[in-house]
CSV table of C-alpha atoms in Angstrom, one decimal:
chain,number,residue,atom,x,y,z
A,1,UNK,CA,8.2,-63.8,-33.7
A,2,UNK,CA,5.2,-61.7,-33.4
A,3,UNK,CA,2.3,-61.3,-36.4
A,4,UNK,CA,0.8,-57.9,-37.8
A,5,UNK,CA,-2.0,-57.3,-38.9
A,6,UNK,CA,-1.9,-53.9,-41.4
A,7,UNK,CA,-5.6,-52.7,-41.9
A,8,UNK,CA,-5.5,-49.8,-44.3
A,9,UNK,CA,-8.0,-47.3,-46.3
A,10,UNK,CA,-7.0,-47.7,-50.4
A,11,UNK,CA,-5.2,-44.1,-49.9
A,12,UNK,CA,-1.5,-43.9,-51.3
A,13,UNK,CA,-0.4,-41.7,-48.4
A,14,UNK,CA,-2.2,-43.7,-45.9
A,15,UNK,CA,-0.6,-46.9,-47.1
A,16,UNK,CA,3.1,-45.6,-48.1
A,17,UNK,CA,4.5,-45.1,-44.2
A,18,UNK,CA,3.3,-48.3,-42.9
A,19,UNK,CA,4.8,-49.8,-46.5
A,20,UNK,CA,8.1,-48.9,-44.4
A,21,UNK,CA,7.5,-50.7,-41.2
A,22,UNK,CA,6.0,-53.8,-42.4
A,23,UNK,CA,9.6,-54.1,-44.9
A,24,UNK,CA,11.4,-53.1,-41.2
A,25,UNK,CA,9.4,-56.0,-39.0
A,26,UNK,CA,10.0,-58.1,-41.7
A,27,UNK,CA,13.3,-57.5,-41.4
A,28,UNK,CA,13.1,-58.4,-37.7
A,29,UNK,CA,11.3,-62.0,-38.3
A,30,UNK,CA,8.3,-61.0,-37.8
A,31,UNK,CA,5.4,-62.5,-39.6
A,32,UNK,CA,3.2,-59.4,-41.3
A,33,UNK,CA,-0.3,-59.6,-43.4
A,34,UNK,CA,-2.0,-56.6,-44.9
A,35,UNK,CA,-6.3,-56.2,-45.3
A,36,UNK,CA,-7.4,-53.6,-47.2
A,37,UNK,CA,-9.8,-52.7,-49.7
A,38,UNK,CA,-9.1,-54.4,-53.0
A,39,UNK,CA,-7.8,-54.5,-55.4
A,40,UNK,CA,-6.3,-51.0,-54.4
A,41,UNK,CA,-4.6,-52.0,-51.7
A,42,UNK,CA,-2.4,-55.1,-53.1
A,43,UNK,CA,-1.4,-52.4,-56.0
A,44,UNK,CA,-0.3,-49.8,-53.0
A,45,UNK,CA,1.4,-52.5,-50.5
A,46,UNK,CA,3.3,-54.5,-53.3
A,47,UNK,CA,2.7,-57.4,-50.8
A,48,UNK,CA,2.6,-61.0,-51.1
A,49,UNK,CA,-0.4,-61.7,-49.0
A,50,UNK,CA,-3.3,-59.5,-48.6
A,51,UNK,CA,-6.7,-59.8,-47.2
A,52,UNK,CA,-9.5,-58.2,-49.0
A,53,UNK,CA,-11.4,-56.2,-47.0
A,54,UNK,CA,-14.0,-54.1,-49.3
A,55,UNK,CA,-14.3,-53.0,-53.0
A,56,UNK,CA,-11.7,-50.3,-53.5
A,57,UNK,CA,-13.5,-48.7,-56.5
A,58,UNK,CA,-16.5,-47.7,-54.1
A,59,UNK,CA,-13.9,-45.2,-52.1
A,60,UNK,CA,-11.9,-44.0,-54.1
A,61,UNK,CA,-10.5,-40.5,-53.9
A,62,UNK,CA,-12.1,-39.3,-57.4
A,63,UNK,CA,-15.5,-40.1,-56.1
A,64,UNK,CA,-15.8,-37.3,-54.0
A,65,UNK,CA,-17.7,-34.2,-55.1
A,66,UNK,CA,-15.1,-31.2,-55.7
A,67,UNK,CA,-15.4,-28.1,-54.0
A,68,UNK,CA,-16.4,-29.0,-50.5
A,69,UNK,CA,-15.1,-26.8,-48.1
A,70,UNK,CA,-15.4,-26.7,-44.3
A,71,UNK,CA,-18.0,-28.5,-42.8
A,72,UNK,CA,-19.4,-29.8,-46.2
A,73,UNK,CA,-15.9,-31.4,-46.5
A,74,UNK,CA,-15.9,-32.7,-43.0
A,75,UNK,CA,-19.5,-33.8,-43.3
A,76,UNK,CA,-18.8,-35.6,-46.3
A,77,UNK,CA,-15.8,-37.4,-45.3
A,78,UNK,CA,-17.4,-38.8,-41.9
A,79,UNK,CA,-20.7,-39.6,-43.6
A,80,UNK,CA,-20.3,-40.7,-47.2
A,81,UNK,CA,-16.7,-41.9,-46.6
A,82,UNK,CA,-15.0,-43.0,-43.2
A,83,UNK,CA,-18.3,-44.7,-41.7
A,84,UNK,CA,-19.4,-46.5,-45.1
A,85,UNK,CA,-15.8,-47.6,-45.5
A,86,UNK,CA,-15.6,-49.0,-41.7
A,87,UNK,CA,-18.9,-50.9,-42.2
A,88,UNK,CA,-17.4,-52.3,-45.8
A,89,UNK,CA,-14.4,-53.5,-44.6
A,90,UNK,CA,-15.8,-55.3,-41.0
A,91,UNK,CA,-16.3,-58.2,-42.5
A,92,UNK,CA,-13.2,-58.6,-44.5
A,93,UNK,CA,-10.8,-58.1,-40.9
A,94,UNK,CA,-12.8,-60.5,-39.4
A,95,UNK,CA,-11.8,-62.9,-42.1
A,96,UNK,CA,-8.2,-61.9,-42.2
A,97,UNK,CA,-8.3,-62.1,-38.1
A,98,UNK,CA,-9.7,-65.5,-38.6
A,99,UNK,CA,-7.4,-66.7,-41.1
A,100,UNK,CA,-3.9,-64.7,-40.0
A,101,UNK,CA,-4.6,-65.2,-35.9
A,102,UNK,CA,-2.6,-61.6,-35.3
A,103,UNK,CA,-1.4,-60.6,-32.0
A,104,UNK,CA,-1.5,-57.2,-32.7
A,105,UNK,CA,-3.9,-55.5,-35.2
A,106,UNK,CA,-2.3,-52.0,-36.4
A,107,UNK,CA,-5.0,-49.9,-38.2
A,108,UNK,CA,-4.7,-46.7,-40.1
A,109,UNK,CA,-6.4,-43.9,-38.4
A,110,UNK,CA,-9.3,-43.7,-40.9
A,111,UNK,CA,-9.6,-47.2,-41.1
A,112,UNK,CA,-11.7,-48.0,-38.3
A,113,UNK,CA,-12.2,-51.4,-39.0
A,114,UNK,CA,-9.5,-52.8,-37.2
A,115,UNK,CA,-10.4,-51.1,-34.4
A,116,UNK,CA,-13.5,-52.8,-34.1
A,117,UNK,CA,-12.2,-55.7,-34.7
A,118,UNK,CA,-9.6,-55.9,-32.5
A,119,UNK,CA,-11.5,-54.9,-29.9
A,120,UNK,CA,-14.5,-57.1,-30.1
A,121,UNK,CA,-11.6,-60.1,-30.1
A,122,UNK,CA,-10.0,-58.4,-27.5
A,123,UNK,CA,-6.7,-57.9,-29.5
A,124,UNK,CA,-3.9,-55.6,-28.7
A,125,UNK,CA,-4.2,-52.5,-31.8
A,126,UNK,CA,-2.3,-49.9,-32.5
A,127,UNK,CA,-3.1,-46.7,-34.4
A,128,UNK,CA,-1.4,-45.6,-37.5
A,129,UNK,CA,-1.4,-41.5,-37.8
A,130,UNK,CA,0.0,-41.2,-41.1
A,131,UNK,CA,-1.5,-37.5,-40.5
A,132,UNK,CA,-1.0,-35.0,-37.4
A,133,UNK,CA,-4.4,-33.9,-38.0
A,134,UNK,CA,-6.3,-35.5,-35.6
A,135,UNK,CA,-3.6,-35.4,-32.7
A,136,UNK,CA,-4.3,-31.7,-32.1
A,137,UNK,CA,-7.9,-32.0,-31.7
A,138,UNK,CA,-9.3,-29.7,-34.4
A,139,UNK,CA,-12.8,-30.1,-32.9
A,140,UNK,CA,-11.9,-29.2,-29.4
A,141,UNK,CA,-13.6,-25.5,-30.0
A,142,UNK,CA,-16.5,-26.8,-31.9
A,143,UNK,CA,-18.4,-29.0,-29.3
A,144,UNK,CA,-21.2,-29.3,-31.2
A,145,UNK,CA,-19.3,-30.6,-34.3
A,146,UNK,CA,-17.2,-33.3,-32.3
A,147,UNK,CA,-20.3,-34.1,-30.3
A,148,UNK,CA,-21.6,-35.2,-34.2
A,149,UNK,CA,-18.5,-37.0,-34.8
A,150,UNK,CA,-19.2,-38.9,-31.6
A,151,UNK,CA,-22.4,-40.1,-31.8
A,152,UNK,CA,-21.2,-41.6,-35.7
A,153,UNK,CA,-18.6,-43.4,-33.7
A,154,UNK,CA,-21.1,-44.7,-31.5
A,155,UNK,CA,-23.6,-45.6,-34.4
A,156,UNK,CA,-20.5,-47.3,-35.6
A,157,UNK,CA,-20.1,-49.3,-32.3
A,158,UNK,CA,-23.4,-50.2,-31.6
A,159,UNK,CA,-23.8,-51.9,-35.2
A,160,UNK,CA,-20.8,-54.1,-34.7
A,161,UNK,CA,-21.3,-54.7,-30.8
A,162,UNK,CA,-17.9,-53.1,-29.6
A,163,UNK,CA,-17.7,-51.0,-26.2
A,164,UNK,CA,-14.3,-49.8,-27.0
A,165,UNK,CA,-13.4,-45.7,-27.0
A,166,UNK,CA,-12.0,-43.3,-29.9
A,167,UNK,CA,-11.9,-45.8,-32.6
A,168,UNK,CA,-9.4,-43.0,-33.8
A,169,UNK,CA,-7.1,-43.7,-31.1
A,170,UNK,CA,-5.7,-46.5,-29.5
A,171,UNK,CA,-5.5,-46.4,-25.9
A,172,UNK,CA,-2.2,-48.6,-26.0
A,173,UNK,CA,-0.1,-47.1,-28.8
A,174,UNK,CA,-0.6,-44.6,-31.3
A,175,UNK,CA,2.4,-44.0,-34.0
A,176,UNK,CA,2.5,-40.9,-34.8
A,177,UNK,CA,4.4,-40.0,-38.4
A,178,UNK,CA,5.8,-36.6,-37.6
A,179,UNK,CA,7.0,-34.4,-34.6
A,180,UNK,CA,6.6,-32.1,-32.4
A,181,UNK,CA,8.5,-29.5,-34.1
A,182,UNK,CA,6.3,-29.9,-37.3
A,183,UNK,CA,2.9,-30.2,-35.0
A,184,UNK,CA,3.6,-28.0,-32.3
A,185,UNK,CA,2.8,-28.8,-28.9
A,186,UNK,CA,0.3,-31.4,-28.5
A,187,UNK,CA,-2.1,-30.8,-25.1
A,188,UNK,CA,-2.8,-35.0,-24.2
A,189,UNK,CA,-0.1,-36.5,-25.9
A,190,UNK,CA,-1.1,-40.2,-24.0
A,191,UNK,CA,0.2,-43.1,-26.0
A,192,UNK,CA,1.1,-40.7,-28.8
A,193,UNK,CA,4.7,-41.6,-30.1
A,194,UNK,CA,6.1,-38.9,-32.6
A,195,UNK,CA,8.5,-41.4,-34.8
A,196,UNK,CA,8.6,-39.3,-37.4
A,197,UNK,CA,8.3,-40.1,-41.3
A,198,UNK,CA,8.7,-43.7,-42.6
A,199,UNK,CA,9.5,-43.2,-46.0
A,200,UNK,CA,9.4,-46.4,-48.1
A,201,UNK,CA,11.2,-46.2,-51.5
A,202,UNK,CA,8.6,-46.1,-54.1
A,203,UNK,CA,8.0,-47.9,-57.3
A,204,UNK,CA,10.9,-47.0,-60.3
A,205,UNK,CA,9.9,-44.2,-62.2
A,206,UNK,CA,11.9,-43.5,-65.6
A,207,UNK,CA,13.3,-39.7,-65.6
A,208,UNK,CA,16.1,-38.1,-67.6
A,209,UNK,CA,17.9,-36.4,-65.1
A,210,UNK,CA,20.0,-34.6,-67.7
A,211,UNK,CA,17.4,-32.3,-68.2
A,212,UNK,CA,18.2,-30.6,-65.0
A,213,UNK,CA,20.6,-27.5,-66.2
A,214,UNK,CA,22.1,-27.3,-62.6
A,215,UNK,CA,19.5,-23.6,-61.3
A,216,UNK,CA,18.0,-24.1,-58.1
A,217,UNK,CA,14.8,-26.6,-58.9
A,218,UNK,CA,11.7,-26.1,-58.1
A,219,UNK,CA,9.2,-28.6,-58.2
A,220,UNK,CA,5.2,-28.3,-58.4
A,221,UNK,CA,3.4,-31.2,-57.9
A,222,UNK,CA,0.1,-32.3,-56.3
A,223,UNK,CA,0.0,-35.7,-55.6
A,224,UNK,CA,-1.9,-39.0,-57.6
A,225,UNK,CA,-4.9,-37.9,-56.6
A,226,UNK,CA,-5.9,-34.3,-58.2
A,227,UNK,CA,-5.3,-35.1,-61.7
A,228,UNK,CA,-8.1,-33.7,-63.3
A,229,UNK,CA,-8.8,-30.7,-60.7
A,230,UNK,CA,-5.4,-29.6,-60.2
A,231,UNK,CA,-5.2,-28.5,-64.2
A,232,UNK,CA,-5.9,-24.7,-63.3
A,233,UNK,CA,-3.5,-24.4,-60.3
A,234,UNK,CA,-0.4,-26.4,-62.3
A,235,UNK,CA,-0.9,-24.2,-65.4
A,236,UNK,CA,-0.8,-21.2,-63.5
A,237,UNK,CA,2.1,-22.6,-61.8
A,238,UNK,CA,4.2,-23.2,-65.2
A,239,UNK,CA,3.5,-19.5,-66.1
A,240,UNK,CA,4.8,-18.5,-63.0
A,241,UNK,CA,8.1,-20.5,-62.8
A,242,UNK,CA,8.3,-19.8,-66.8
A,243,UNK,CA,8.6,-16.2,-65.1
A,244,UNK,CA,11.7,-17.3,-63.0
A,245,UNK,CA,14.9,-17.4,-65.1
A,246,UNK,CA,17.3,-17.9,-62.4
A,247,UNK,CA,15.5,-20.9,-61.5
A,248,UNK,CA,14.7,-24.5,-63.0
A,249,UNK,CA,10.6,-25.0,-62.8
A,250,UNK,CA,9.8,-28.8,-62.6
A,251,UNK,CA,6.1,-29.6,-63.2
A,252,UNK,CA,4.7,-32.5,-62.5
A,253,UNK,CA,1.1,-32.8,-64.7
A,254,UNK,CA,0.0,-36.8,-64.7
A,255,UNK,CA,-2.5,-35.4,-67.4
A,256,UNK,CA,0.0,-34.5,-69.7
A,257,UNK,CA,-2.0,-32.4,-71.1
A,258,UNK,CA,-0.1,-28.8,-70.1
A,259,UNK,CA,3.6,-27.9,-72.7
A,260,UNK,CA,5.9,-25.7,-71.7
A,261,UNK,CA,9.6,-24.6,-73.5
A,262,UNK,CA,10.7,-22.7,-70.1
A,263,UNK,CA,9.6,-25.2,-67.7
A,264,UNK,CA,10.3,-29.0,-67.7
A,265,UNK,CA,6.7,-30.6,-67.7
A,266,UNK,CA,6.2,-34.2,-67.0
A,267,UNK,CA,3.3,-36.8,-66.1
A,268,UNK,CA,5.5,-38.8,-63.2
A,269,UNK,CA,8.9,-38.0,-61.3
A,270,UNK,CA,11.3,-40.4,-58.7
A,271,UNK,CA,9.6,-38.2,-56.1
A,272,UNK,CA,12.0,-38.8,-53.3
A,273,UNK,CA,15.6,-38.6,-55.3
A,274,UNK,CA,14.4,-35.8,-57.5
A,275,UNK,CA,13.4,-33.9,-54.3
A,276,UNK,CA,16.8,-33.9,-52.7
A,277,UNK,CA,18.2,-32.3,-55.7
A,278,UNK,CA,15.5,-29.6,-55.4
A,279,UNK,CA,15.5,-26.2,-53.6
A,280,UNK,CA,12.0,-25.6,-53.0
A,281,UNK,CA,8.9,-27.7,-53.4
A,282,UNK,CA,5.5,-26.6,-54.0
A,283,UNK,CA,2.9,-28.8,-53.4
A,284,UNK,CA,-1.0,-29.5,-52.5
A,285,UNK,CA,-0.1,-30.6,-48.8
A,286,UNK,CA,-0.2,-34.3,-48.9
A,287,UNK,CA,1.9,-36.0,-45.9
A,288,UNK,CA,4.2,-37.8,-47.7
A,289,UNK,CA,4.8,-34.5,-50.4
A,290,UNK,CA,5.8,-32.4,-46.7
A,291,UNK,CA,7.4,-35.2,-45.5
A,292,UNK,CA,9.9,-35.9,-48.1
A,293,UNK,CA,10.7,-32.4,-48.7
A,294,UNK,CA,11.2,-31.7,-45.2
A,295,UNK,CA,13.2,-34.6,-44.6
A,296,UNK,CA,15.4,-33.0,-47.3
A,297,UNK,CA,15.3,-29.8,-44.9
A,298,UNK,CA,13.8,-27.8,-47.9
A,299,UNK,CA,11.1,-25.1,-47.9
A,300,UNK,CA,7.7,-25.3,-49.2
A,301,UNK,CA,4.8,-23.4,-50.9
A,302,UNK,CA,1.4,-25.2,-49.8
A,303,UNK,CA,-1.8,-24.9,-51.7
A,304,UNK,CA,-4.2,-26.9,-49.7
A,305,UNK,CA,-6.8,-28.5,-51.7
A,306,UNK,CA,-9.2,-31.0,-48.7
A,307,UNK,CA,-9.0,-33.1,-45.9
A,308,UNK,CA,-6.1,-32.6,-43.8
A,309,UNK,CA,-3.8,-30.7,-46.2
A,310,UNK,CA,-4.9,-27.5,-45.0
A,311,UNK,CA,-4.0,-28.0,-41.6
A,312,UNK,CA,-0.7,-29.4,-42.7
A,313,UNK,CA,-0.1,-26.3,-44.5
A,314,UNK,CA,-0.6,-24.0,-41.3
A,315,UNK,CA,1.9,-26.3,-39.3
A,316,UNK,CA,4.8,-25.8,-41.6
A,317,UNK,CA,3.8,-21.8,-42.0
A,318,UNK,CA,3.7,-22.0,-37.8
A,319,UNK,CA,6.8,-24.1,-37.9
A,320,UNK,CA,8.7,-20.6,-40.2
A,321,UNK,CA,9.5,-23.5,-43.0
A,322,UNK,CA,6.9,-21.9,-45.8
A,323,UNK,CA,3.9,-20.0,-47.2
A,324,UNK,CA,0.1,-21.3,-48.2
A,325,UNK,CA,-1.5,-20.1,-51.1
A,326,UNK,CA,-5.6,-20.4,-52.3
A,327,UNK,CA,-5.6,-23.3,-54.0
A,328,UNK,CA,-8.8,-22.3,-56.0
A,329,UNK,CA,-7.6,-18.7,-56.6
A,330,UNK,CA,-3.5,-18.3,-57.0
A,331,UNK,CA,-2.5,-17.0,-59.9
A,332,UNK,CA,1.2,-17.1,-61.3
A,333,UNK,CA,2.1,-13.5,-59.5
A,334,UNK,CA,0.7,-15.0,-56.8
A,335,UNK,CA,2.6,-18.4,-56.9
A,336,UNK,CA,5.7,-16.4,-58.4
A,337,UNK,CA,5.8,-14.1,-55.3
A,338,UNK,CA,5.3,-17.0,-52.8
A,339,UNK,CA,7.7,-19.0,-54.3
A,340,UNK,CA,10.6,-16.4,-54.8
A,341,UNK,CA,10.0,-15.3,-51.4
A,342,UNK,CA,10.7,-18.7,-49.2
A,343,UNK,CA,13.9,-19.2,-51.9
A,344,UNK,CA,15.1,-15.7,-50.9
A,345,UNK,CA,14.8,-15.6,-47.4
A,346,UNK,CA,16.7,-17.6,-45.7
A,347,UNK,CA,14.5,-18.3,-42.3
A,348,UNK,CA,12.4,-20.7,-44.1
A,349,UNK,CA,15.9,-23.2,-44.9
A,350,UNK,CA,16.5,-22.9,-41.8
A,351,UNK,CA,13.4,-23.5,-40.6
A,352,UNK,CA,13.0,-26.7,-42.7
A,353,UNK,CA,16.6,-27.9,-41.3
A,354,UNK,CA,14.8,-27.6,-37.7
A,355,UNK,CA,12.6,-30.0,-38.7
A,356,UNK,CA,14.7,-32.4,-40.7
A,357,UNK,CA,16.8,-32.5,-37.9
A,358,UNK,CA,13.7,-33.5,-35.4
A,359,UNK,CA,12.8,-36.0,-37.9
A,360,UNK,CA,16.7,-37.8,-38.3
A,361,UNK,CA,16.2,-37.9,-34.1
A,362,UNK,CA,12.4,-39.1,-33.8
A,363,UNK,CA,13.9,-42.7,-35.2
A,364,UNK,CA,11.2,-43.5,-38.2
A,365,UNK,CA,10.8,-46.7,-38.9
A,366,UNK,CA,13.0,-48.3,-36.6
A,367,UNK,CA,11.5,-46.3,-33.6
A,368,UNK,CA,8.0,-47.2,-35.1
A,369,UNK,CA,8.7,-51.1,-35.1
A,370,UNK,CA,10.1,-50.9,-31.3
A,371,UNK,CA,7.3,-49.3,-30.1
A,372,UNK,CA,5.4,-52.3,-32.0
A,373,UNK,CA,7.8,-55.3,-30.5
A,374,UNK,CA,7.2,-53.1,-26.7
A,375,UNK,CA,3.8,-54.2,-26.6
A,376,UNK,CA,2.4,-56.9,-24.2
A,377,UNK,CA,0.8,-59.7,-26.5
C-alpha cells in the first residue's frame, strides 16, 4: 500500500479528474489524503480527510476582473492568481506532508505548492494536467513572455528554498487528461502520459427527463463558474435554439433568471447522463464540458470565455469535431448557424467518434493509477 498526497487549486475542473483516481487507488488499497484550499476543496473532493491548505474565498474564480484578454489575462493569472495561491498554500502541504508522511505527492498543474514541497523533502511528485494547455507550449514563440513566466517561477523558488525545474512539470510523471488525437502532436512529450479523461460521477442532480420530446438535443451550458457573465451569450443562445424546430434546445442558466416556452431552461442538469442523450453540445470550453461530450463522441460549438478554454476550443476545431464562436459577440444567427452546421454535416460526428475512440484506448483512470503504482518510492 502506497499513500497520496492530492494537492489541488479550489477549481471544480481541476479537482473533478483526480476525484476519479483517488476513488480508483482507493479501490486498489491505497491510502489517499487531499490538501487544498478550504473550505472549497472538501465541498469539491467529497472526501473524508482533507488538509487545509489556504483560504478558498481569496481565489476564487468570481474574483477575477472580467474582460481580460491576451496578455492581461495571462498576466493576471500568473501574478494575481497562480503565484499568490502557491505562496498561500506552502504552508498548509507542509503540514499535510508532516502529518500524512506521503510517498508520492501528486499536484495539480496550477497548484504549485506541492511541487515545492515535494521537492524541498525530496518526494517523488507527479503532475496532474487536467488541461492540455500547457503540454504544447503556448509560449514557445513568445520568448520574452515565457522568459517572464520563468523568472516568477524562480521568485517562487527562491522564497521557498527549492532548486527544482518547471514547477509545471514533473520530471518523473506527468498525467495527462486527454490525447493525442484531441492535442495533436506534442513536440517533447518526456514523462507526459496521455490517459485520457477520468470522469468521476458527480453529485445527484434532480431533472425531469420527461421533458425531453425525443428531437435531437442540444445543450448550452457554461460551466459553475460564469454565472453572472454568461447572461448575454445564454440568452442569445435560447433565441437561437427557440429558432430550431427540428431540434430540442436545453439551456442550462444557474441564474434562473432567463424563461423560455420553445427551449427547456434550467438552473442545474446530470451533466454527464443528460449529455449522452444529446446530439450536440455547446459550451464555454471547460475540460470536463469537452470531455464528457467527446467521450460521448458528440460534436461541439465552443465559445471560449479565459484561461485555457480558448485553446481547447482550437484543438477540437483542428481535431474536425466543431466550430468556435466570440464569446463576447455571437448572436443567435450566429450561434443558430454554428450550431445547425456541425448537426448537419456529418464530418464533425465522425470527427468526435475519432476521438472517443482514442479516449476508450488511452485507459482513464485505470491507466492513470498504473502509471501512479510504476513509480519508484
Amino acid at each position: 500500500m502506497s499513500r497520496f498526497l492530492l494537492v489541488v487549486p479550489p477549481l471544480t475542473g481541476h479537482v473533478a479528474p483526480l476525484r476519479a483516481v483517488a476513488a480508483e487507488l482507493v479501490g486498489r488499497g491505497h491510502d489517499v489524503a487531499w490538501c487544498g484550499p478550504e473550505p472549497t476543496t472538501s465541498e469539491l473532493t467529497r472526501a473524508g480527510r482533507v488538509y487545509a491548505a489556504g483560504d478558498a474565498l481569496e481565489f476564487a474564480v468570481e474574483r477575477r476582473p472580467e474582460g481580460l484578454r491576451g496578455f492581461a489575462a495571462l498576466k493576471y493569472l500568473w501574478e494575481q492568481y497562480l503565484v499568490p495561491l502557491a505562496d498561500a498554500m506552502v504552508p498548509g502541504v507542509e503540514k499535510a506532508v508532516e502529518a500524512f508522511h506521503p510517498d508520492v505527492v501528486l499536484a495539480d498543474q496550477q497548484a504549485f505548492a506541492g511541487a515545492l514541497v515535494a521537492s524541498r523533502r525530496s518526494l517523488p511528485w507527479v503532475t496532474s494536467a487536467s488541461t492540455s494547455t500547457e503540454l504544447g507550449d503556448p509560449l514557445g514563440a513568445m520568448p520574452k513572455i515565457a522568459a517572464w513566466v520563468d523568472g516568477l517561477q524562480e521568485g517562487l523558488r527562491a522564497r521557498h528554498k527549492v532548486s527544482c525545474g518547471d514547477l509545471r512539470f514533473s520530471p518523473e510523471l506527468i498525467l495527462a487528461f486527454t490525447t493525442v488525437s484531441l492535442t495533436g502532436p506534442i513536440a517533447d512529450v518526456g514523462a507526459v502520459r496521455f490517459v485520457g479523461p477520468a470522469l468521476a460521477p458527480a453529485p445527484p442532480v434532480g431533472f425531469s427527463w420527461d421533458r425531453l420530446d425525443g428531437r435531437p438535443l442540444v445543450i448550452a451550458t457554461l460551466g459553475t463558474a460564469n454565472a453572472a457573465l454568461g447572461r448575454r451569450f445564454l440568452s442569445e443562445c435560447v433565441d437561437a435554439l427557440a429558432g430550431m424546430p427540428d431540434v430540442q434546445g436545453l439551456v442550462v442558466d444557474p441564474t434562473g433568471e432567463l424563461l423560455s416556452d420553445e427551449v427547456l431552461v434550467v438552473k442545474r442538469i446530470p451533466q454527464a447522463e443528460v449529455v449522452r442523450k444529446a446530439a450536440a453540445v455547446l459550451c464555454h470550453g471547460g475540460h470536463n464540458t469537452v470531455s464528457e461530450t467527446l467521450a460521448s463522441g458528440l460534436p461541439l460549438v465552443i465559445a471560449p470565455i479565459r484561461d485555457d478554454q480558448s485553446m481547447l476550443a482550437q484543438q477540437v476545431e483542428t481535431a474536425g469535431a466543431g466550430l468556435r464562436l466570440r464569446f463576447d459577440r455571437a448572436k443567435a444567427p450566429d450561434i443558430r448557424r454554428t450550431v445547425t452546421e456541425v448537426l448537419t454535416d456529418p464530418a464533425y460526428a465522425a470527427a468526435a467518434a475519432r476521438v472517443r475512440a482514442s479516449f476508450a484506448a488511452a485507459g482513464g483512470v485505470v491507466a492513470a493509477a498504473d502509471h501512479l503504482e510504476s513509480l519508484p518510492h
